[in-house]
């Protein structure tokens, strides 16, 4: 796969300097925070998000909830990095913790990190999530199947993401929680974050609807493409001439 060629080439540049790693992470974390919240209706611009996170400055006329969601998402990313450092396996515990962090001090705080107890619908989707009594067994089955899946890491992560969103186990925050799980697992496998852009929201939702109908190719392709974009961005920072060197790298490998 092209994405694995890119990853192998990026890995050949490691170890990166601590300053470079920190700079890249801060940029990815900011854009990921912004885009993931924008998908869910947050109105802050990228600059407003950055200024708030760095300086604590809010913007007049913007809902307080938007700033709270951004701050909670920052805390969730901190928790994500802790999970990655500890190589914590995917579990219901860490999934619930993500949701609890995201909903802390919001109007849905009482439901934070707790599977929903009422039936819900997904706005704009023909799919109806399962009844509350089915959530716990379906989540257990989903996590167990993920751990036994021998497919390519990106493929199994993409399938898990689509199935998680279909279950929609929480009252609120399912999309953001699902994308945090996705990026935790990607980074545990040595890939960078996949940042699904708010401008691509319709494509993303269409891919999830297709997955509900048994076609996972769209969501797999979308996440793969975003991982490739993140690798390319990383390479552009550490070596602006990477496209030429990339071709030479694999040409030389074929000759060996």
Coordinates of N, CA and C in Angstrom, one line a residue:
X1 N 0.8 -1.2 0.0 CA 0.0 0.0 0.0 C 0.9 1.3 0.0
X2 N 0.4 2.3 -0.7 CA 1.1 3.5 -0.8 C 1.3 4.1 0.6
X3 N 0.3 4.1 1.4 CA 0.4 4.6 2.8 C 1.6 4.0 3.5
X4 N 1.8 2.7 3.3 CA 2.9 2.0 4.1 C 4.2 2.3 3.5
X5 N 4.3 2.6 2.2 CA 5.5 3.1 1.6 C 5.9 4.5 2.2
X6 N 4.9 5.3 2.3 CA 5.1 6.6 2.9 C 5.6 6.5 4.4
X7 N 4.9 5.6 5.1 CA 5.3 5.4 6.5 C 6.7 4.9 6.6
X8 N 7.1 3.9 5.8 CA 8.4 3.4 5.8 C 9.5 4.4 5.5
X9 N 9.2 5.3 4.5 CA 10.1 6.4 4.2 C 10.2 7.4 5.4
X10 N 9.1 7.7 6.0 CA 9.1 8.6 7.1 C 9.9 8.0 8.3
X11 N 9.7 6.7 8.5 CA 10.4 6.0 9.6 C 12.0 6.0 9.3
X12 N 12.4 6.0 8.1 CA 13.8 6.1 7.8 C 14.4 7.4 8.2
X13 N 13.6 8.4 8.5 CA 14.2 9.7 9.0 C 14.2 9.7 10.5
X14 N 13.7 8.7 11.2 CA 13.7 8.8 12.6 C 15.1 8.4 13.2
X15 N 15.4 8.8 14.4 CA 14.6 9.7 15.3 C 14.6 11.1 14.9
X16 N 13.5 11.8 15.0 CA 13.4 13.2 14.8 C 13.8 13.9 16.1
X17 N 14.3 15.2 15.9 CA 14.7 16.0 17.1 C 13.4 16.2 18.0
X18 N 13.7 16.4 19.3 CA 12.6 16.6 20.2 C 11.8 17.9 19.9
X19 N 12.5 18.9 19.4 CA 11.9 20.2 19.0 C 11.0 20.0 17.8
X20 N 11.4 19.2 16.8 CA 10.6 18.9 15.6 C 9.4 18.1 16.0
X21 N 9.6 17.1 16.8 CA 8.4 16.3 17.2 C 7.4 17.1 18.0
X22 N 7.8 18.0 18.9 CA 6.9 18.8 19.6 C 6.2 19.8 18.7
X23 N 6.9 20.4 17.8 CA 6.3 21.3 16.8 C 5.3 20.7 16.0
X24 N 5.6 19.5 15.4 CA 4.7 18.8 14.6 C 3.4 18.4 15.4
X25 N 3.6 17.9 16.6 CA 2.5 17.4 17.4 C 1.6 18.6 17.7
X26 N 2.1 19.7 18.1 CA 1.3 20.9 18.5 C 0.5 21.3 17.3
X27 N 1.1 21.3 16.1 CA 0.3 21.7 14.9 C -0.8 20.7 14.6
X28 N -0.5 19.4 14.6 CA -1.5 18.4 14.3 C -2.6 18.4 15.4
X29 N -2.2 18.6 16.7 CA -3.2 18.6 17.7 C -4.2 19.8 17.6
X30 N -3.6 20.9 17.3 CA -4.5 22.1 17.1 C -5.4 21.9 15.9
X31 N -4.9 21.5 14.8 CA -5.8 21.4 13.6 C -6.8 20.2 13.8
X32 N -6.4 19.2 14.5 CA -7.3 18.1 14.8 C -8.5 18.5 15.7
X33 N -8.1 19.2 16.8 CA -9.1 19.8 17.7 C -10.1 20.7 17.0
X34 N -9.6 21.6 16.2 CA -10.4 22.5 15.5 C -11.4 21.8 14.5
X35 N -10.8 20.9 13.7 CA -11.6 20.2 12.7 C -12.7 19.3 13.3
X36 N -12.3 18.5 14.3 CA -13.2 17.6 14.9 C -14.4 18.3 15.6
X37 N -14.1 19.4 16.2 CA -15.2 20.2 16.8 C -16.0 20.9 15.7
X38 N -15.4 21.4 14.6 CA -16.1 22.0 13.6 C -17.1 21.1 12.9
X39 N -16.7 19.8 12.8 CA -17.7 18.8 12.2 C -19.0 18.8 13.0
X40 N -18.8 19.0 14.3 CA -20.0 18.9 15.2 C -20.7 20.3 15.4
X41 N -20.3 21.3 14.7 CA -21.0 22.6 14.7 C -20.3 23.7 15.5
X42 N -19.1 23.4 16.0 CA -18.3 24.5 16.6 C -18.0 25.6 15.6
X43 N -18.2 26.9 16.1 CA -18.0 28.0 15.2 C -16.7 28.7 15.2
X44 N -15.8 28.3 16.1 CA -14.5 29.0 16.2 C -13.6 28.7 15.0
X45 N -12.9 29.8 14.6 CA -12.0 29.6 13.5 C -10.7 29.0 14.0
X46 N -9.8 28.6 13.1 CA -8.5 28.0 13.6 C -7.7 29.0 14.4
X47 N -7.7 30.2 14.0 CA -7.0 31.2 14.8 C -7.6 31.4 16.1
X48 N -8.9 31.5 16.2 CA -9.6 31.7 17.5 C -9.3 30.5 18.4
X49 N -9.3 29.3 17.8 CA -9.0 28.1 18.6 C -7.6 28.2 19.2
X50 N -6.6 28.6 18.3 CA -5.2 28.6 18.7 C -5.0 29.7 19.8
X51 N -5.6 30.9 19.6 CA -5.4 31.9 20.6 C -6.1 31.6 22.0
X52 N -7.2 30.9 21.9 CA -7.8 30.5 23.2 C -7.0 29.4 23.9
X53 N -6.5 28.4 23.1 CA -5.7 27.4 23.8 C -4.4 27.9 24.3
X54 N -3.8 28.8 23.6 CA -2.4 29.3 24.0 C -2.5 30.5 25.0
X55 N -3.6 31.3 24.9 CA -3.6 32.5 25.8 C -4.8 32.6 26.7
X56 N -5.8 31.7 26.4 CA -7.0 31.7 27.2 C -8.0 32.8 26.9
X57 N -7.8 33.4 25.7 CA -8.6 34.6 25.3 C -9.8 34.1 24.5
X58 N -11.0 34.5 25.0 CA -12.2 34.2 24.3 C -12.6 35.3 23.3
X59 N -13.5 35.0 22.4 CA -13.9 36.0 21.4 C -15.4 36.4 21.7
X60 N -15.6 37.7 21.8 CA -17.0 38.2 22.0 C -17.9 37.7 20.9
X61 N -19.1 37.3 21.3 CA -20.1 36.9 20.4 C -20.1 35.4 20.1
X62 N -19.0 34.7 20.5 CA -19.0 33.2 20.3 C -19.5 32.5 21.5
X63 N -20.3 31.4 21.3 CA -20.8 30.7 22.5 C -19.8 30.2 23.4
X64 N -20.0 30.3 24.7 CA -19.1 29.7 25.7 C -18.9 28.2 25.5
X65 N -19.9 27.5 25.0 CA -19.8 26.1 24.8 C -18.7 25.8 23.8
X66 N -18.5 26.6 22.8 CA -17.5 26.4 21.8 C -16.1 26.3 22.4
X67 N -15.9 27.2 23.3 CA -14.6 27.3 24.0 C -14.4 26.1 25.0
X68 N -15.5 25.8 25.6 CA -15.5 24.6 26.5 C -15.2 23.3 25.8
X69 N -15.8 23.2 24.6 CA -15.6 22.0 23.8 C -14.1 21.9 23.4
X70 N -13.6 23.0 23.0 CA -12.2 23.0 22.5 C -11.2 22.7 23.7
X71 N -11.5 23.2 24.9 CA -10.7 22.9 26.0 C -10.8 21.5 26.4
X72 N -12.0 21.0 26.5 CA -12.2 19.5 26.8 C -11.5 18.6 25.8
X73 N -11.5 19.0 24.5 CA -10.9 18.2 23.5 C -9.4 18.2 23.7
X74 N -8.8 19.4 24.1 CA -7.4 19.4 24.4 C -7.0 18.4 25.5
X75 N -7.9 18.4 26.6 CA -7.7 17.5 27.7 C -7.8 16.0 27.2
X76 N -8.7 15.8 26.3 CA -8.9 14.4 25.7 C -7.6 14.0 24.9
X77 N -7.0 15.0 24.2 CA -5.8 14.7 23.4 C -4.7 14.4 24.4
X78 N -4.6 15.1 25.5 CA -3.6 14.8 26.5 C -3.8 13.3 27.0
X79 N -5.0 12.9 27.3 CA -5.3 11.6 27.7 C -4.9 10.6 26.6
X80 N -5.2 10.9 25.4 CA -4.9 10.1 24.3 C -3.4 9.8 24.2
X81 N -2.5 10.8 24.4 CA -1.1 10.6 24.4 C -0.6 9.8 25.6
X82 N -1.3 9.9 26.7 CA -1.0 9.0 27.8 C -1.3 7.6 27.5
X83 N -2.4 7.3 26.9 CA -2.7 5.9 26.4 C -1.7 5.4 25.5
X84 N -1.2 6.2 24.6 CA -0.3 5.8 23.6 C 1.1 5.5 24.2
X85 N 1.5 6.4 25.1 CA 2.8 6.2 25.8 C 2.8 4.9 26.6
X86 N 1.6 4.5 27.2 CA 1.5 3.3 28.0 C 1.1 2.1 27.2
X87 N 0.9 2.3 25.9 CA 0.5 1.2 25.0 C -0.8 0.5 25.5
X88 N -1.7 1.3 26.0 CA -2.9 0.8 26.6 C -3.8 0.2 25.5
X89 N -4.2 -1.1 25.7 CA -5.1 -1.7 24.7 C -6.4 -1.1 24.6
X90 N -7.1 -1.1 23.5 CA -8.4 -0.6 23.4 C -9.4 -1.3 24.4
X91 N -10.1 -0.5 25.1 CA -11.0 -1.0 26.1 C -12.3 -0.1 26.3
X92 N -13.3 -0.7 26.8 CA -14.5 0.1 27.2 C -14.1 1.2 28.1
X93 N -13.2 0.9 29.0 CA -12.8 1.9 30.0 C -12.2 3.2 29.4
X94 N -11.3 3.0 28.5 CA -10.7 4.2 27.9 C -11.7 4.9 26.9
X95 N -12.6 4.2 26.3 CA -13.6 4.8 25.5 C -14.5 5.7 26.3
X96 N -15.0 5.1 27.5 CA -15.9 5.9 28.4 C -15.1 7.1 28.9
X97 N -13.8 7.0 29.2 CA -13.1 8.1 29.7 C -13.0 9.2 28.7
X98 N -12.8 8.9 27.5 CA -12.8 9.9 26.4 C -14.1 10.7 26.4
X99 N -15.2 10.0 26.5 CA -16.5 10.7 26.4 C -16.7 11.5 27.7
X100 N -16.2 11.0 28.8 CA -16.4 11.7 30.1 C -15.6 13.0 30.1
X101 N -14.4 13.0 29.5 CA -13.6 14.2 29.4 C -14.3 15.2 28.4
X102 N -14.8 14.8 27.3 CA -15.4 15.7 26.3 C -16.7 16.4 26.9
X103 N -17.4 15.7 27.7 CA -18.7 16.2 28.2 C -18.6 16.9 29.6
X104 N -17.4 16.9 30.1 CA -17.2 17.5 31.5 C -17.7 19.0 31.5
X105 N -18.5 19.3 32.4 CA -19.0 20.7 32.7 C -19.9 21.2 31.6
X106 N -20.3 20.3 30.6 CA -21.3 20.7 29.6 C -22.7 20.4 30.1
X107 N -23.7 20.8 29.3 CA -25.1 20.5 29.7 C -25.4 19.0 29.8
X108 N -24.5 18.2 29.2 CA -24.7 16.7 29.2 C -23.8 16.1 30.2
X109 N -23.2 16.9 31.1 CA -22.2 16.3 32.1 C -22.7 15.1 32.8
X110 N -24.0 15.1 33.2 CA -24.6 14.0 33.9 C -24.5 12.6 33.2
X111 N -24.4 12.7 31.8 CA -24.3 11.5 31.0 C -22.9 11.2 30.6
X112 N -21.9 12.0 31.0 CA -20.6 11.8 30.6 C -20.0 10.5 30.9
X113 N -19.5 9.8 29.9 CA -18.9 8.5 30.1 C -19.8 7.3 30.4
X114 N -21.1 7.6 30.2 CA -22.1 6.5 30.6 C -22.9 6.2 29.3
X115 N -23.0 4.9 29.0 CA -23.8 4.5 27.9 C -25.2 5.0 28.0
X116 N -25.8 5.4 26.9 CA -27.1 6.1 26.9 C -28.2 5.0 27.4
X117 N -29.2 5.6 28.0 CA -30.3 4.8 28.5 C -31.6 5.1 27.7
X118 N -31.5 5.8 26.7 CA -32.7 6.2 25.9 C -32.4 5.9 24.4
X119 N -33.4 5.6 23.6 CA -33.2 5.5 22.1 C -32.9 6.9 21.5
X120 N -32.1 6.9 20.5 CA -31.8 8.2 19.8 C -31.8 8.0 18.3
X121 N -31.8 9.1 17.6 CA -31.6 9.0 16.1 C -30.3 9.8 15.8
X122 N -29.8 9.6 14.6 CA -28.6 10.4 14.1 C -29.1 11.3 13.1
X123 N -29.0 12.6 13.3 CA -29.5 13.6 12.4 C -28.9 13.4 11.0
X124 N -29.8 13.4 10.0 CA -29.4 13.3 8.6 C -29.0 11.9 8.2
X125 N -29.2 10.9 9.0 CA -28.8 9.5 8.7 C -30.0 8.6 8.7
X126 N -30.1 7.7 7.7 CA -31.2 6.8 7.7 C -31.1 5.6 8.7
X127 N -29.8 5.6 9.3 CA -29.5 4.5 10.2 C -30.1 4.8 11.6
X128 N -30.7 3.8 12.2 CA -31.2 3.9 13.6 C -30.3 3.1 14.5
X129 N -29.7 3.8 15.5 CA -28.8 3.1 16.4 C -29.6 2.1 17.3
X130 N -28.9 1.1 17.8 CA -29.5 0.0 18.6 C -30.2 0.6 19.9
X131 N -31.1 -0.2 20.3 CA -31.8 0.2 21.6 C -30.8 0.1 22.8
X132 N -31.0 0.9 23.8 CA -30.1 1.0 24.9 C -29.6 -0.4 25.5
X133 N -30.5 -1.3 25.6 CA -30.2 -2.6 26.3 C -29.2 -3.4 25.4
X134 N -29.1 -3.0 24.2 CA -28.2 -3.8 23.3 C -26.8 -3.1 23.2
X135 N -26.6 -1.9 23.8 CA -25.3 -1.2 23.6 C -24.2 -2.0 24.3
X136 N -24.3 -2.3 25.5 CA -23.2 -3.0 26.3 C -22.7 -4.3 25.5
X137 N -23.6 -5.2 25.2 CA -23.2 -6.4 24.5 C -22.6 -6.1 23.1
X138 N -23.1 -5.1 22.4 CA -22.6 -4.8 21.1 C -21.2 -4.1 21.2
X139 N -21.0 -3.3 22.2 CA -19.7 -2.7 22.4 C -18.6 -3.8 22.8
X140 N -19.0 -4.7 23.6 CA -18.1 -5.8 24.0 C -17.8 -6.6 22.8
X141 N -18.7 -6.9 22.0 CA -18.5 -7.7 20.8 C -17.6 -6.9 19.8
X142 N -17.8 -5.6 19.7 CA -17.0 -4.8 18.8 C -15.6 -4.8 19.2
X143 N -15.3 -4.6 20.5 CA -14.0 -4.5 21.0 C -13.3 -5.8 20.8
X144 N -14.0 -6.9 21.2 CA -13.4 -8.2 21.0 C -13.0 -8.5 19.6
X145 N -13.9 -8.2 18.7 CA -13.6 -8.4 17.2 C -12.5 -7.6 16.7
X146 N -12.3 -6.4 17.3 CA -11.2 -5.5 16.9 C -9.9 -6.2 17.3
X147 N -9.8 -6.7 18.5 CA -8.6 -7.3 19.0 C -8.2 -8.6 18.2
X148 N -9.2 -9.3 17.6 CA -8.9 -10.5 16.9 C -8.8 -10.3 15.4
X149 N -9.1 -9.1 14.9 CA -9.0 -8.8 13.5 C -7.6 -8.7 13.0
X150 N -7.3 -9.5 11.9 CA -5.9 -9.5 11.4 C -5.7 -8.7 10.2
X151 N -6.7 -7.9 9.9 CA -6.6 -7.0 8.7 C -5.6 -5.9 8.9
X152 N -5.3 -5.2 7.8 CA -4.3 -4.1 7.9 C -4.8 -3.1 9.0
X153 N -3.9 -2.6 9.8 CA -4.3 -1.7 10.9 C -5.3 -0.6 10.5
X154 N -5.0 0.1 9.4 CA -5.9 1.2 9.0 C -7.3 0.7 8.6
X155 N -7.3 -0.5 8.0 CA -8.6 -1.1 7.6 C -9.4 -1.5 8.8
X156 N -8.8 -2.1 9.8 CA -9.6 -2.5 10.9 C -10.0 -1.3 11.8
X157 N -9.1 -0.3 11.9 CA -9.4 0.9 12.6 C -10.6 1.6 12.0
X158 N -10.6 1.7 10.7 CA -11.7 2.4 9.9 C -13.0 1.6 10.1
X159 N -13.0 0.3 10.1 CA -14.2 -0.5 10.3 C -14.7 -0.3 11.7
X160 N -13.8 -0.3 12.7 CA -14.2 -0.1 14.1 C -14.9 1.2 14.2
X161 N -14.3 2.2 13.6 CA -14.8 3.6 13.7 C -16.3 3.6 13.2
X162 N -16.5 3.0 12.0 CA -17.8 3.1 11.4 C -18.8 2.3 12.3
X163 N -18.4 1.1 12.8 CA -19.3 0.3 13.6 C -19.6 1.0 15.0
X164 N -18.6 1.7 15.5 CA -18.8 2.5 16.8 C -19.8 3.6 16.5
X165 N -19.7 4.3 15.4 CA -20.6 5.4 15.1 C -22.0 4.8 14.9
X166 N -22.1 3.6 14.3 CA -23.4 3.0 14.1 C -24.1 2.7 15.4
X167 N -23.3 2.2 16.4 CA -23.9 1.9 17.7 C -24.3 3.2 18.5
X168 N -23.5 4.3 18.3 CA -23.7 5.6 18.9 C -24.0 5.4 20.4
X169 N -23.1 4.9 21.2 CA -23.4 4.4 22.5 C -23.7 5.5 23.6
X170 N -23.3 6.7 23.3 CA -23.5 7.8 24.3 C -24.6 8.8 23.9
X171 N -25.0 9.5 24.8 CA -26.0 10.6 24.6 C -25.5 11.6 23.7
X172 N -24.2 12.0 23.9 CA -23.6 13.1 23.2 C -22.1 12.8 23.0
X173 N -21.5 13.4 22.0 CA -20.1 13.3 21.8 C -19.6 12.1 21.1
X174 N -20.5 11.3 20.4 CA -20.1 10.1 19.8 C -19.1 10.3 18.7
X175 N -19.3 11.4 17.9 CA -18.4 11.6 16.7 C -17.0 11.9 17.2
X176 N -16.9 12.9 18.2 CA -15.6 13.2 18.7 C -14.9 12.1 19.4
X177 N -15.7 11.3 20.2 CA -15.2 10.2 20.9 C -14.6 9.2 19.9
X178 N -15.4 8.9 18.9 CA -15.0 7.9 17.9 C -13.7 8.3 17.1
X179 N -13.6 9.6 16.9 CA -12.3 10.1 16.2 C -11.1 10.0 17.1
X180 N -11.4 10.2 18.4 CA -10.3 10.1 19.4 C -9.8 8.7 19.4
X181 N -10.7 7.7 19.5 CA -10.4 6.3 19.4 C -9.6 6.0 18.2
X182 N -10.1 6.4 17.1 CA -9.4 6.2 15.8 C -8.0 6.7 15.8
X183 N -7.8 7.9 16.2 CA -6.4 8.4 16.2 C -5.5 7.8 17.3
X184 N -6.1 7.4 18.4 CA -5.3 6.7 19.4 C -4.8 5.4 18.8
X185 N -5.6 4.6 18.2 CA -5.2 3.4 17.6 C -4.3 3.5 16.4
X186 N -4.5 4.6 15.6 CA -3.6 4.8 14.5 C -2.2 5.1 15.0
X187 N -2.1 6.0 16.0 CA -0.8 6.4 16.5 C -0.1 5.2 17.3
X188 N -0.9 4.3 17.9 CA -0.3 3.2 18.5 C 0.3 2.2 17.5
X189 N -0.2 2.3 16.3 CA 0.4 1.5 15.2 C 1.5 2.2 14.4
X190 N 1.9 3.4 14.9 CA 3.0 4.1 14.3 C 2.6 5.1 13.2
X191 N 1.3 5.3 13.0 CA 0.8 6.3 12.0 C 0.5 7.6 12.7
X192 N 0.5 8.7 11.9 CA 0.1 10.0 12.4 C -1.4 10.1 12.5
X193 N -1.9 11.2 13.1 CA -3.3 11.4 13.2 C -3.9 11.5 11.8
X194 N -5.2 11.0 11.7 CA -6.0 11.3 10.5 C -6.9 12.4 10.8
X195 N -6.7 13.5 10.2 CA -7.5 14.7 10.5 C -8.6 14.8 9.4
X196 N -9.8 14.4 9.8 CA -11.0 14.5 8.9 C -11.5 16.0 8.9
X197 N -11.4 16.6 7.8 CA -11.7 18.1 7.7 C -13.2 18.3 7.7
X198 N -13.6 19.4 8.4 CA -15.0 19.8 8.4 C -15.5 20.1 7.0
X199 N -14.7 20.5 6.1 CA -15.1 20.8 4.7 C -15.5 19.4 4.0
X200 N -15.0 18.3 4.6 CA -15.3 17.0 4.0 C -16.3 16.3 4.8
X201 N -17.1 17.0 5.6 CA -18.1 16.4 6.5 C -19.1 15.5 5.7
X202 N -19.6 16.1 4.6 CA -20.6 15.3 3.8 C -20.0 14.0 3.3
X203 N -18.7 14.1 2.8 CA -18.1 12.8 2.3 C -17.9 11.8 3.5
X204 N -17.5 12.3 4.6 CA -17.4 11.5 5.8 C -18.7 10.9 6.2
X205 N -19.7 11.6 6.3 CA -21.0 11.1 6.6 C -21.5 10.1 5.6
X206 N -21.3 10.3 4.3 CA -21.7 9.4 3.3 C -20.9 8.1 3.4
X207 N -19.7 8.2 3.8 CA -18.9 7.0 4.0 C -19.4 6.1 5.2
X208 N -19.9 6.8 6.2 CA -20.4 6.1 7.4 C -21.8 5.5 7.0
X209 N -22.6 6.2 6.2 CA -23.9 5.6 5.8 C -23.6 4.4 4.9
X210 N -22.6 4.5 4.0 CA -22.3 3.3 3.2 C -21.9 2.1 4.1
X211 N -21.1 2.4 5.1 CA -20.6 1.3 6.0 C -21.8 0.7 6.7
X212 N -22.8 1.5 7.1 CA -24.0 1.0 7.7 C -24.7 0.0 6.8
X213 N -24.5 0.1 5.5 CA -25.1 -0.8 4.5 C -24.1 -1.9 4.1
X214 N -23.0 -2.0 4.8 CA -22.0 -3.1 4.5 C -20.9 -2.8 3.6
X215 N -20.8 -1.5 3.1 CA -19.7 -1.1 2.3 C -18.7 -0.3 3.0
X216 N -17.6 -0.8 3.4 CA -16.6 -0.1 4.2 C -15.5 0.5 3.4
X217 N -15.6 0.4 2.1 CA -14.5 0.9 1.2 C -14.3 2.4 1.3
X218 N -15.4 3.1 1.4 CA -15.3 4.6 1.4 C -14.7 5.1 2.7
X219 N -15.1 4.5 3.9 CA -14.5 5.0 5.1 C -13.0 4.6 5.2
X220 N -12.7 3.4 4.7 CA -11.3 2.9 4.7 C -10.5 3.9 3.8
X221 N -11.0 4.2 2.6 CA -10.2 5.1 1.7 C -10.1 6.5 2.3
X222 N -11.1 7.0 2.9 CA -11.0 8.3 3.5 C -10.0 8.4 4.6
X223 N -10.0 7.5 5.5 CA -9.0 7.5 6.6 C -7.6 7.3 6.1
X224 N -7.5 6.4 5.1 CA -6.2 6.1 4.5 C -5.6 7.4 3.9
X225 N -6.5 8.1 3.2 CA -6.1 9.3 2.5 C -5.6 10.4 3.5
X226 N -6.4 10.5 4.6 CA -6.0 11.5 5.6 C -4.7 11.1 6.3
X227 N -4.4 9.8 6.5 CA -3.2 9.4 7.1 C -2.0 9.7 6.1
X228 N -2.3 9.5 4.8 CA -1.3 9.8 3.8 C -1.0 11.3 3.8
X229 N -2.0 12.1 3.9 CA -1.8 13.6 4.0 C -1.0 14.0 5.2
X230 N -1.2 13.4 6.3 CA -0.5 13.7 7.5 C 1.0 13.3 7.4
X231 N 1.2 12.2 6.8 CA 2.6 11.8 6.6 C 3.3 12.7 5.6
X232 N 2.6 13.1 4.6 CA 3.2 14.0 3.6 C 3.5 15.4 4.2
X233 N 2.6 15.8 5.1 CA 2.9 17.1 5.7 C 4.1 17.0 6.7
X234 N 4.2 15.9 7.4 CA 5.3 15.7 8.2 C 6.6 15.7 7.4
X235 N 6.6 15.0 6.3 CA 7.8 14.9 5.5 C 8.2 16.3 4.9
X236 N 7.2 17.0 4.6 CA 7.4 18.4 4.0 C 8.1 19.3 5.0
X237 N 7.8 19.1 6.3 CA 8.5 19.9 7.3 C 9.9 19.4 7.5
X238 N 10.2 18.1 7.6 CA 11.5 17.7 7.9 C 12.4 17.6 6.7
X239 N 11.8 17.5 5.5 CA 12.7 17.4 4.2 C 11.9 17.9 3.0
X240 N 12.0 19.2 2.7 CA 11.2 19.7 1.6 C 11.4 19.0 0.2
X241 N 12.5 18.3 0.1 CA 12.8 17.6 -1.2 C 12.3 16.1 -1.1
X242 N 11.5 15.8 -0.1 CA 11.1 14.4 0.1 C 10.5 13.7 -1.1
X243 N 9.7 14.4 -2.0 CA 9.1 13.6 -3.1 C 10.2 13.0 -4.0
X244 N 11.3 13.7 -4.3 CA 12.3 13.2 -5.2 C 13.0 12.1 -4.4
X245 N 13.4 12.3 -3.2 CA 14.1 11.3 -2.4 C 13.2 10.0 -2.2
X246 N 11.9 10.2 -2.1 CA 11.0 9.1 -1.9 C 11.1 8.2 -3.1
X247 N 11.1 8.8 -4.3 CA 11.2 7.9 -5.5 C 12.5 7.2 -5.6
X248 N 13.6 7.9 -5.2 CA 14.9 7.3 -5.2 C 15.0 6.1 -4.2
X249 N 14.4 6.4 -3.1 CA 14.4 5.4 -2.0 C 13.9 4.1 -2.4
X250 N 12.7 4.1 -3.0 CA 12.1 2.8 -3.4 C 12.6 2.3 -4.7
X251 N 13.2 3.1 -5.5 CA 13.9 2.6 -6.7 C 15.1 1.9 -6.3
X252 N 15.9 2.4 -5.3 CA 17.1 1.7 -4.8 C 16.7 0.4 -4.1
X253 N 15.6 0.4 -3.5 CA 15.1 -0.9 -2.8 C 14.8 -2.0 -3.8
X254 N 14.2 -1.6 -4.9 CA 13.9 -2.6 -5.9 C 15.2 -3.2 -6.6
X255 N 16.2 -2.4 -6.6 CA 17.5 -2.8 -7.2 C 18.3 -3.7 -6.3
X256 N 18.0 -3.7 -5.0 CA 18.8 -4.6 -4.1 C 18.4 -6.0 -4.3

